[in-house]
Amino acid sequence: METACPAEGAPPEGTSAFLLSQLGALSARMFAERVAALDLTPPQAGLLRLVAWTPGQSQQAVAAQLGTPPSRLVALVDGLEERGLLARRRNPADRRLSSLHLTDAGVALLAELAGLAVSHDDEVCEGLDGAERAQLHALLARLAELRGLVPGVHPGFRGPP
Amino acid sequence: METACPAEGAPPEGTSAFLLSQLGALSARMFAERVAALDLTPPQAGLLRLVAWTPGQSQQAVAAQLGTPPSRLVALVDGLEERGLLARRRNPADRRLSSLHLTDAGVALLAELAGLAVSHDDEVCEGLDGAERAQLHALLARLAELRGLVPGVHPGFRGPP
DNA sequence: TATTGTTATACTCTATAACTATA
DNA sequence: TATAGTTATAGAGTATAACAATA
């Protein structure tokens, strides 16, 4: 597996960290292609997912969870609202706040997204048998938990500081 | 590990593909921070690495290997050349071609980069014991090979189509 | 005419900061 | 005055296409 490198002291390209970056980028690109078929970008899909998970939150709260500035949410929500997937509900008690909710169409699309995620995962793991997939998943889940990665928050967002 | 989701049909956020994207993005961000200490961007580091690996290639050839348009290389090479890390050598036989080579300073910096890559890998794998690290590395290497990922080509570049 | 490297331009994405409306 | 959402602006990074030099 190790190949000789003509330049003295060249960095090891085959580290797990490097492979993780490569495969992670590949997985993200493949996912982006798939959600594009649903006319969604990965950040839009991530927002949809988060709103489904914790409905009724304010845009500020959602932005904080995603680790993105609130201003970025505006265009994101706008796009999904225009397509009837997401809805802003003004809080009558404090009219500055608008809580986010999925519409029925949004829930339906989310179901499609779920199916897509399954086939995406299958494509990414293609070539590994069942036992190997379980091993890989266990190791990745361990690392993610150790690093405090928020489940469901897409890498398109930085995540909380 | 599985938590209930209030929205029907929410996509499984804990797939290996999703974890791979999350951890890959994290690893890439951590690497970017480390190379920033050497005043390099990840694409610059990737270019340095590739030139070390296959010195003397034309910019067109390097661009093709990285899967990036040749025009993008210009600024990249400019920056590294100004810092005395990389050198263009005009081919006297065909003066359109300029081959790329590392300078001594470039080789020295590459050695630093190698050390950095090792500690980066260690940081990414922190929390796993030796056996688990070996398992993880084997699985990732298998996947990378199956997907035809070019060793050493940084995710900052798309890679050959 | 074809090819290498370069420049010019435009586009996408994101963050920062100023603004409004409510409180 | 303080806060939620919005708008405006600017920056980084990249791709596309036009260009000049050389063959």
Short mmCIF file of C-alpha atoms (C1' of nucleotides) in Angstrom, two decimals:
data_model
loop_
_atom_site.label_atom_id
_atom_site.label_comp_id
_atom_site.label_asym_id
_atom_site.label_seq_id
_atom_site.Cartn_x
_atom_site.Cartn_y
_atom_site.Cartn_z
CA MET A 1 0.00 0.00 0.00
CA GLU A 2 2.82 2.40 0.82
CA THR A 3 4.49 3.85 -2.24
CA ALA A 4 7.86 5.56 -2.36
CA CYS A 5 7.81 9.32 -2.65
CA PRO A 6 10.47 11.09 -4.68
CA ALA A 7 10.50 14.14 -2.38
CA GLU A 8 12.15 13.72 0.99
CA GLY A 9 9.76 14.22 3.87
CA ALA A 10 6.57 14.23 1.87
CA PRO A 11 3.51 14.04 4.11
CA PRO A 12 1.70 10.72 4.45
CA GLU A 13 -1.28 11.00 2.15
CA GLY A 14 -2.87 7.84 3.39
CA THR A 15 -3.65 8.86 6.95
CA SER A 16 -7.12 8.16 8.23
CA ALA A 17 -7.61 11.89 8.65
CA PHE A 18 -6.84 12.47 5.00
CA LEU A 19 -9.00 9.59 3.83
CA LEU A 20 -11.79 10.90 6.00
CA SER A 21 -11.55 14.29 4.30
CA GLN A 22 -11.51 12.73 0.86
CA LEU A 23 -14.38 10.34 1.46
CA GLY A 24 -16.37 12.91 3.38
CA ALA A 25 -16.12 15.36 0.51
CA LEU A 26 -17.09 12.62 -1.92
CA SER A 27 -20.07 11.60 0.19
CA ALA A 28 -21.17 15.22 0.49
CA ARG A 29 -20.90 15.73 -3.26
CA MET A 30 -22.89 12.59 -3.97
CA PHE A 31 -25.54 13.73 -1.51
CA ALA A 32 -25.68 17.16 -3.14
CA GLU A 33 -26.32 15.52 -6.50
CA ARG A 34 -29.12 13.45 -5.09
CA VAL A 35 -30.93 16.27 -3.30
CA ALA A 36 -30.56 18.37 -6.44
CA ALA A 37 -33.02 15.95 -8.02
CA LEU A 38 -35.48 17.16 -5.38
CA ASP A 39 -34.52 20.72 -6.27
CA LEU A 40 -32.87 21.21 -2.91
CA THR A 41 -29.40 22.28 -1.82
CA PRO A 42 -27.74 20.50 1.11
CA PRO A 43 -28.23 23.52 3.42
CA GLN A 44 -31.91 23.59 2.52
CA ALA A 45 -32.19 19.88 3.26
CA GLY A 46 -30.43 20.44 6.58
CA LEU A 47 -32.80 23.22 7.54
CA LEU A 48 -35.83 21.16 6.59
CA ARG A 49 -34.52 18.36 8.74
CA LEU A 50 -33.87 20.56 11.74
CA VAL A 51 -37.29 22.20 11.57
CA ALA A 52 -38.87 18.76 11.39
CA TRP A 53 -36.89 17.71 14.41
CA THR A 54 -37.63 20.75 16.56
CA PRO A 55 -40.62 22.59 15.10
CA GLY A 56 -41.78 25.98 16.28
CA GLN A 57 -38.39 27.44 17.03
CA SER A 58 -37.51 31.03 16.18
CA GLN A 59 -35.08 31.76 13.40
CA GLN A 60 -32.55 32.95 15.94
CA ALA A 61 -32.74 29.66 17.80
CA VAL A 62 -32.44 27.66 14.60
CA ALA A 63 -29.50 29.75 13.47
CA ALA A 64 -27.76 29.17 16.79
CA GLN A 65 -28.26 25.41 16.52
CA LEU A 66 -26.89 25.40 13.00
CA GLY A 67 -24.01 27.67 13.91
CA THR A 68 -24.80 30.14 11.19
CA PRO A 69 -25.64 33.85 11.33
CA PRO A 70 -29.39 34.53 11.44
CA SER A 71 -29.17 36.60 8.29
CA ARG A 72 -28.25 33.53 6.33
CA LEU A 73 -31.47 31.86 7.32
CA VAL A 74 -33.61 34.52 5.70
CA ALA A 75 -32.99 33.56 2.09
CA LEU A 76 -32.98 29.89 3.00
CA VAL A 77 -36.40 30.12 4.67
CA ASP A 78 -37.69 32.39 1.92
CA GLY A 79 -36.96 29.83 -0.74
CA LEU A 80 -38.58 26.97 1.13
CA GLU A 81 -41.57 29.10 2.13
CA GLU A 82 -42.21 30.19 -1.44
CA ARG A 83 -42.33 26.56 -2.43
CA GLY A 84 -44.82 25.84 0.31
CA LEU A 85 -42.53 23.49 2.24
CA LEU A 86 -41.96 25.66 5.27
CA ALA A 87 -44.09 28.26 7.04
CA ARG A 88 -43.32 31.23 9.25
CA ARG A 89 -45.88 31.82 12.02
CA ARG A 90 -45.84 35.22 13.66
CA ASN A 91 -46.11 34.98 17.44
CA PRO A 92 -49.12 37.14 18.44
CA ALA A 93 -47.72 37.68 21.93
CA ASP A 94 -44.39 39.00 20.65
CA ARG A 95 -44.71 39.95 17.03
CA ARG A 96 -40.98 40.13 16.53
CA LEU A 97 -40.74 36.35 16.66
CA SER A 98 -41.65 34.04 13.84
CA SER A 99 -41.61 30.33 14.52
CA LEU A 100 -40.79 27.82 11.81
CA HIS A 101 -42.94 24.82 10.90
CA LEU A 102 -43.12 22.27 8.13
CA THR A 103 -46.17 22.25 5.90
CA ASP A 104 -47.78 19.00 4.79
CA ALA A 105 -45.86 19.28 1.54
CA GLY A 106 -42.71 19.77 3.59
CA VAL A 107 -43.37 16.61 5.57
CA ALA A 108 -43.99 14.72 2.35
CA LEU A 109 -40.76 15.97 0.85
CA LEU A 110 -38.92 15.02 4.01
CA ALA A 111 -40.11 11.46 3.54
CA GLU A 112 -38.64 11.45 0.06
CA LEU A 113 -35.46 12.81 1.54
CA ALA A 114 -35.37 9.94 3.98
CA GLY A 115 -35.53 7.39 1.20
CA LEU A 116 -32.84 9.25 -0.65
CA ALA A 117 -30.60 9.21 2.41
CA VAL A 118 -30.92 5.45 2.67
CA SER A 119 -29.92 4.81 -0.92
CA HIS A 120 -27.15 7.38 -0.61
CA ASP A 121 -25.77 5.53 2.40
CA ASP A 122 -25.99 2.28 0.50
CA GLU A 123 -24.08 3.77 -2.41
CA VAL A 124 -21.37 5.16 -0.14
CA CYS A 125 -20.88 1.82 1.62
CA GLU A 126 -20.98 -0.23 -1.57
CA GLY A 127 -18.20 -2.76 -1.60
CA LEU A 128 -18.32 -3.49 2.11
CA ASP A 129 -20.18 -6.48 3.52
CA GLY A 130 -22.64 -6.28 6.39
CA ALA A 131 -20.09 -6.85 9.14
CA GLU A 132 -17.72 -4.28 7.71
CA ARG A 133 -20.50 -1.73 7.42
CA ALA A 134 -21.42 -2.27 11.04
CA GLN A 135 -17.78 -1.87 12.05
CA LEU A 136 -17.41 1.32 10.07
CA HIS A 137 -20.61 2.78 11.42
CA ALA A 138 -19.64 2.01 15.00
CA LEU A 139 -16.25 3.64 14.60
CA LEU A 140 -17.61 6.74 12.91
CA ALA A 141 -20.39 7.10 15.46
CA ARG A 142 -17.83 6.83 18.26
CA LEU A 143 -15.69 9.55 16.74
CA ALA A 144 -18.66 11.80 16.07
CA GLU A 145 -19.84 11.45 19.64
CA LEU A 146 -16.38 12.08 21.04
CA ARG A 147 -16.07 15.24 18.94
CA GLY A 148 -19.47 16.45 20.09
CA LEU A 149 -20.91 16.58 16.58
CA VAL A 150 -24.59 17.46 16.61
CA PRO A 151 -26.62 14.66 15.02
CA GLY A 152 -28.43 15.85 11.95
CA VAL A 153 -26.63 19.13 11.53
CA HIS A 154 -25.28 19.07 8.04
CA PRO A 155 -21.60 19.88 7.43
CA GLY A 156 -22.78 22.70 5.16
CA PHE A 157 -23.20 24.48 8.46
CA ARG A 158 -20.32 24.95 10.80
CA GLY A 159 -22.17 23.79 13.86
CA PRO A 160 -22.08 25.46 17.27
CA PRO A 161 -18.73 26.95 18.36
CA MET B 1 -28.47 5.69 19.88
CA GLU B 2 -31.62 6.11 17.78
CA THR B 3 -33.83 8.91 19.04
CA ALA B 4 -37.47 9.45 18.20
CA CYS B 5 -38.19 12.14 15.66
CA PRO B 6 -41.37 14.19 15.91
CA ALA B 7 -41.72 14.53 12.16
CA GLU B 8 -42.92 11.48 10.28
CA GLY B 9 -40.42 10.19 7.76
CA ALA B 10 -37.44 12.24 8.88
CA PRO B 11 -34.25 11.04 7.21
CA PRO B 12 -31.83 8.94 9.24
CA GLU B 13 -29.17 11.35 10.37
CA GLY B 14 -26.91 8.65 11.72
CA THR B 15 -26.03 6.89 8.48
CA SER B 16 -22.39 6.18 7.81
CA ALA B 17 -22.60 8.44 4.79
CA PHE B 18 -23.79 11.33 6.91
CA LEU B 19 -21.21 10.69 9.62
CA LEU B 20 -18.56 10.51 6.94
CA SER B 21 -19.58 13.93 5.65
CA GLN B 22 -19.63 15.41 9.12
CA LEU B 23 -16.31 13.96 10.23
CA GLY B 24 -14.69 14.64 6.88
CA ALA B 25 -15.67 18.31 7.07
CA LEU B 26 -14.38 18.44 10.63
CA SER B 27 -11.10 16.83 9.69
CA ALA B 28 -10.69 19.21 6.76
CA ARG B 29 -11.39 22.22 8.97
CA MET B 30 -8.88 21.04 11.57
CA PHE B 31 -6.30 20.52 8.83
CA ALA B 32 -6.97 24.00 7.45
CA GLU B 33 -6.31 25.49 10.87
CA ARG B 34 -3.05 23.62 11.17
CA VAL B 35 -1.68 24.55 7.75
CA ALA B 36 -2.71 28.14 8.40
CA ALA B 37 0.04 28.16 11.02
CA LEU B 38 2.42 27.51 8.12
CA ASP B 39 0.72 30.34 6.22
CA LEU B 40 -0.72 27.88 3.72
CA THR B 41 -4.21 27.12 2.50
CA PRO B 42 -5.25 23.50 1.93
CA PRO B 43 -5.17 23.91 -1.87
CA GLN B 44 -1.65 25.32 -1.62
CA ALA B 45 -0.60 22.39 0.53
CA GLY B 46 -2.14 20.00 -1.97
CA LEU B 47 -0.32 21.60 -4.85
CA LEU B 48 2.97 21.52 -2.97
CA ARG B 49 2.43 17.84 -2.29
CA LEU B 50 1.61 16.99 -5.87
CA VAL B 51 4.62 18.86 -7.24
CA ALA B 52 6.82 17.03 -4.75
CA TRP B 53 5.35 13.74 -5.86
CA THR B 54 5.67 14.35 -9.61
CA PRO B 55 8.11 17.20 -10.22
CA GLY B 56 8.66 18.80 -13.59
CA GLN B 57 5.12 18.57 -14.88
CA SER B 58 3.49 21.35 -16.83
CA GLN B 59 0.72 23.40 -15.26
CA GLN B 60 -1.76 21.83 -17.63
CA ALA B 61 -0.77 18.36 -16.52
CA VAL B 62 -0.94 19.31 -12.85
CA ALA B 63 -4.32 20.94 -13.35
CA ALA B 64 -5.63 17.81 -15.04
CA GLN B 65 -4.42 15.63 -12.16
CA LEU B 66 -6.05 17.90 -9.63
CA GLY B 67 -9.24 18.16 -11.66
CA THR B 68 -9.15 21.93 -11.66
CA PRO B 69 -9.09 24.45 -14.53
CA PRO B 70 -5.54 25.54 -15.45
CA SER B 71 -6.44 29.16 -14.78
CA ARG B 72 -6.88 28.39 -11.13
CA LEU B 73 -3.31 27.20 -10.88
CA VAL B 74 -1.88 30.54 -11.89
CA ALA B 75 -2.62 32.42 -8.68
CA LEU B 76 -1.81 29.32 -6.64
CA VAL B 77 1.60 28.91 -8.23
CA ASP B 78 2.20 32.67 -8.15
CA GLY B 79 1.77 32.79 -4.40
CA LEU B 80 4.06 29.86 -3.73
CA GLU B 81 6.65 31.09 -6.22
CA GLU B 82 6.78 34.55 -4.65
CA ARG B 83 7.51 32.89 -1.34
CA GLY B 84 10.31 30.90 -2.89
CA LEU B 85 8.70 27.52 -2.30
CA LEU B 86 7.97 26.62 -5.90
CA ALA B 87 9.70 27.44 -9.18
CA ARG B 88 8.55 27.65 -12.77
CA ARG B 89 11.15 26.51 -15.30
CA ARG B 90 10.58 27.51 -18.91
CA ASN B 91 11.21 24.67 -21.32
CA PRO B 92 13.81 25.92 -23.86
CA ALA B 93 12.63 23.44 -26.48
CA ASP B 94 8.99 24.57 -26.26
CA ARG B 95 8.80 27.92 -24.55
CA ARG B 96 5.08 27.66 -23.99
CA LEU B 97 5.64 25.08 -21.30
CA SER B 98 6.76 25.85 -17.78
CA SER B 99 7.48 22.90 -15.54
CA LEU B 100 6.96 23.05 -11.81
CA HIS B 101 9.57 22.16 -9.20
CA LEU B 102 10.01 22.54 -5.47
CA THR B 103 12.81 24.75 -4.21
CA ASP B 104 14.92 23.72 -1.23
CA ALA B 105 12.71 25.90 0.94
CA GLY B 106 9.72 24.12 -0.53
CA VAL B 107 11.15 20.73 0.36
CA ALA B 108 11.87 21.95 3.87
CA LEU B 109 8.34 23.24 4.27
CA LEU B 110 6.99 19.96 2.98
CA ALA B 111 8.82 18.18 5.77
CA GLU B 112 7.08 20.41 8.28
CA LEU B 113 3.82 19.64 6.56
CA ALA B 114 4.51 15.95 7.00
CA GLY B 115 4.93 16.31 10.74
CA LEU B 116 1.79 18.35 10.88
CA ALA B 117 -0.14 15.68 9.00
CA VAL B 118 0.93 13.07 11.53
CA SER B 119 -0.23 15.07 14.53
CA HIS B 120 -3.40 15.98 12.70
CA ASP B 121 -4.14 12.33 12.11
CA ASP B 122 -3.46 11.60 15.74
CA GLU B 123 -5.86 14.32 16.82
CA VAL B 124 -8.59 13.07 14.49
CA CYS B 125 -8.26 9.50 15.74
CA GLU B 126 -8.05 10.48 19.40
CA GLY B 127 -10.28 8.29 21.51
CA LEU B 128 -9.68 5.13 19.47
CA ASP B 129 -7.16 2.51 20.54
CA GLY B 130 -4.56 1.03 18.24
CA ALA B 131 -6.69 -1.82 17.00
CA GLU B 132 -9.63 0.43 16.29
CA ARG B 133 -7.44 2.88 14.41
CA ALA B 134 -6.14 0.05 12.26
CA GLN B 135 -9.69 -1.13 11.59
CA LEU B 136 -10.83 2.35 10.66
CA HIS B 137 -7.87 2.95 8.41
CA ALA B 138 -8.36 -0.34 6.62
CA LEU B 139 -12.04 0.35 5.98
CA LEU B 140 -11.45 3.89 4.77
CA ALA B 141 -8.59 2.82 2.53
CA ARG B 142 -10.79 0.10 1.03
CA LEU B 143 -13.55 2.58 0.28
CA ALA B 144 -11.15 5.13 -1.16
CA GLU B 145 -9.63 2.53 -3.43
CA LEU B 146 -13.02 1.26 -4.55
CA ARG B 147 -14.12 4.81 -5.38
CA GLY B 148 -10.93 5.41 -7.34
CA LEU B 149 -9.85 8.33 -5.18
CA VAL B 150 -6.43 9.59 -6.15
CA PRO B 151 -4.03 9.31 -3.20
CA GLY B 152 -2.76 12.69 -2.13
CA VAL B 153 -5.21 14.79 -4.08
CA HIS B 154 -6.82 17.04 -1.54
CA PRO B 155 -10.62 17.30 -1.41
CA GLY B 156 -10.20 21.05 -2.02
CA PHE B 157 -9.84 19.90 -5.60
CA ARG B 158 -12.55 17.94 -7.28
CA GLY B 159 -10.26 15.28 -8.65
CA PRO B 160 -10.34 13.90 -12.19
CA PRO B 161 -13.82 13.36 -13.67
"C1'" DT C 1 -4.37 26.49 -36.78
"C1'" DA C 2 -3.54 24.46 -32.17
"C1'" DT C 3 -1.78 24.76 -27.54
"C1'" DT C 4 0.21 26.86 -23.01
"C1'" DG C 5 -0.17 29.96 -19.78
"C1'" DT C 6 -2.47 34.15 -18.48
"C1'" DT C 7 -5.95 37.66 -17.70
"C1'" DA C 8 -10.63 39.35 -17.29
"C1'" DT C 9 -15.02 38.59 -15.91
"C1'" DA C 10 -18.92 36.72 -13.57
"C1'" DC C 11 -21.02 33.82 -10.33
"C1'" DT C 12 -21.91 31.44 -5.83
"C1'" DC C 13 -21.70 31.32 -1.17
"C1'" DT C 14 -21.02 33.29 3.17
"C1'" DA C 15 -20.27 36.71 6.82
"C1'" DT C 16 -20.55 41.55 8.75
"C1'" DA C 17 -22.89 45.36 9.67
"C1'" DA C 18 -26.59 48.60 9.13
"C1'" DC C 19 -31.56 49.02 9.32
"C1'" DT C 20 -36.90 48.22 10.80
"C1'" DA C 21 -40.30 46.92 13.73
"C1'" DT C 22 -41.59 45.46 17.76
"C1'" DA C 23 -41.03 45.34 22.69
"C1'" DT D 1 -32.82 50.49 25.31
"C1'" DA D 2 -32.75 45.93 23.68
"C1'" DT D 3 -34.06 42.09 20.55
"C1'" DA D 4 -35.90 39.46 16.08
"C1'" DG D 5 -35.82 39.59 11.63
"C1'" DT D 6 -34.35 41.77 7.44
"C1'" DT D 7 -31.59 44.19 4.01
"C1'" DA D 8 -27.26 45.83 2.08
"C1'" DT D 9 -22.69 45.29 1.34
"C1'" DA D 10 -18.38 43.14 0.83
"C1'" DG D 11 -15.24 39.36 0.71
"C1'" DA D 12 -13.39 34.72 -0.51
"C1'" DG D 13 -13.19 31.15 -3.75
"C1'" DT D 14 -14.07 29.20 -8.07
"C1'" DA D 15 -15.30 28.60 -13.02
"C1'" DT D 16 -15.79 30.34 -17.89
"C1'" DA D 17 -14.23 32.61 -21.60
"C1'" DA D 18 -11.30 35.83 -23.99
"C1'" DC D 19 -6.35 36.82 -24.86
"C1'" DA D 20 -1.18 36.70 -25.92
"C1'" DA D 21 2.82 34.07 -26.89
"C1'" DT D 22 4.68 30.19 -29.01
"C1'" DA D 23 4.60 26.32 -31.88
#
